[in-house]
Short mmCIF file of C-alpha atoms in Angstrom, two decimals:
data_model
loop_
_atom_site.label_atom_id
_atom_site.label_comp_id
_atom_site.label_asym_id
_atom_site.label_seq_id
_atom_site.Cartn_x
_atom_site.Cartn_y
_atom_site.Cartn_z
CA MET A 1 0.03 0.06 0.09
CA ASP A 2 1.56 3.33 -0.88
CA ALA A 3 1.21 6.04 1.76
CA GLU A 4 0.60 8.88 -0.68
CA ALA A 5 -2.83 6.84 -1.57
CA LEU A 6 -4.24 7.25 2.03
CA GLU A 7 -7.28 9.39 2.15
CA LYS A 8 -6.16 12.76 3.69
CA ASP A 9 -9.06 13.52 5.86
CA TYR A 10 -7.19 12.69 9.10
CA SER A 11 -5.52 15.25 11.31
CA ASN A 12 -1.90 13.52 11.40
CA THR A 13 -1.89 11.74 7.86
CA ARG A 14 0.88 14.11 6.44
CA LYS A 15 2.88 13.34 10.01
CA PHE A 16 1.97 9.75 9.14
CA VAL A 17 3.15 9.48 5.35
CA THR A 18 6.32 11.53 6.53
CA ALA A 19 7.08 9.00 8.86
CA ILE A 20 6.74 6.08 6.47
CA GLY A 21 8.87 7.85 3.95
CA GLU A 22 11.50 8.41 6.61
CA PHE A 23 11.21 4.41 7.60
CA ARG A 24 11.53 3.61 4.07
CA SER A 25 14.60 5.67 3.63
CA TYR A 26 16.17 4.20 6.64
CA ILE A 27 15.36 0.23 5.37
CA ALA A 28 16.74 0.99 2.33
CA SER A 29 19.74 2.61 3.71
CA ASN A 30 20.37 -0.10 6.18
CA SER A 31 19.34 -3.09 4.50
CA VAL A 32 22.37 -4.74 4.07
CA SER A 33 23.21 -4.42 8.22
CA LEU A 34 19.66 -5.73 9.26
CA ILE A 35 19.37 -8.94 10.61
CA ASN A 36 16.57 -11.31 9.33
CA TYR A 37 15.70 -13.11 12.10
CA GLY A 38 12.99 -15.43 10.62
CA GLU A 39 15.89 -16.80 8.06
CA ARG A 40 18.08 -17.16 11.26
CA TYR A 41 15.69 -18.97 13.36
CA GLN A 42 14.59 -21.17 10.55
CA SER A 43 18.70 -22.09 10.17
CA GLY A 44 18.79 -22.78 13.97
CA GLU A 45 21.07 -20.15 14.41
CA ARG A 46 20.98 -17.76 17.88
CA ILE A 47 18.71 -14.99 17.65
CA SER A 48 19.27 -13.97 21.35
CA SER A 49 22.14 -12.06 23.22
CA ALA A 50 20.73 -13.01 26.40
CA SER A 51 23.82 -15.41 27.32
CA VAL A 52 26.17 -12.68 26.20
CA GLU A 53 24.24 -10.29 28.41
CA ALA A 54 24.34 -12.57 31.60
CA THR A 55 28.08 -13.33 31.00
CA VAL A 56 28.75 -9.68 31.22
CA ASN A 57 26.38 -8.74 34.13
CA ALA A 58 28.25 -11.74 36.13
CA VAL A 59 31.67 -10.12 35.30
CA ILE A 60 30.54 -6.72 36.43
CA SER A 61 28.94 -7.80 39.63
CA LYS A 62 31.90 -9.69 40.48
CA ARG A 63 34.08 -6.86 40.14
CA PHE A 64 31.84 -4.76 42.36
CA ALA A 65 32.00 -7.01 44.71
CA LYS A 66 35.53 -7.15 45.24
CA LYS A 67 35.56 -3.11 45.16
CA GLN A 68 33.19 -3.16 47.89
CA GLN A 69 35.55 -5.64 49.96
CA MET A 70 38.55 -3.09 49.56
#
């Protein structure tokens, strides 16, 4: 559906059409670096960074605990 084909009666249509245009531009400019999570999931690849975040949080917690003991 084209954004320009929307009815122009609504009060925020112009703002919405502008936002759609900016979003399209962003997607077109960054399509190379965007991750297709559907493909990753279907091929069995990891799509979450939760394990990495948990490891980082554990390291930071240990560092803070050592600082408090000193």
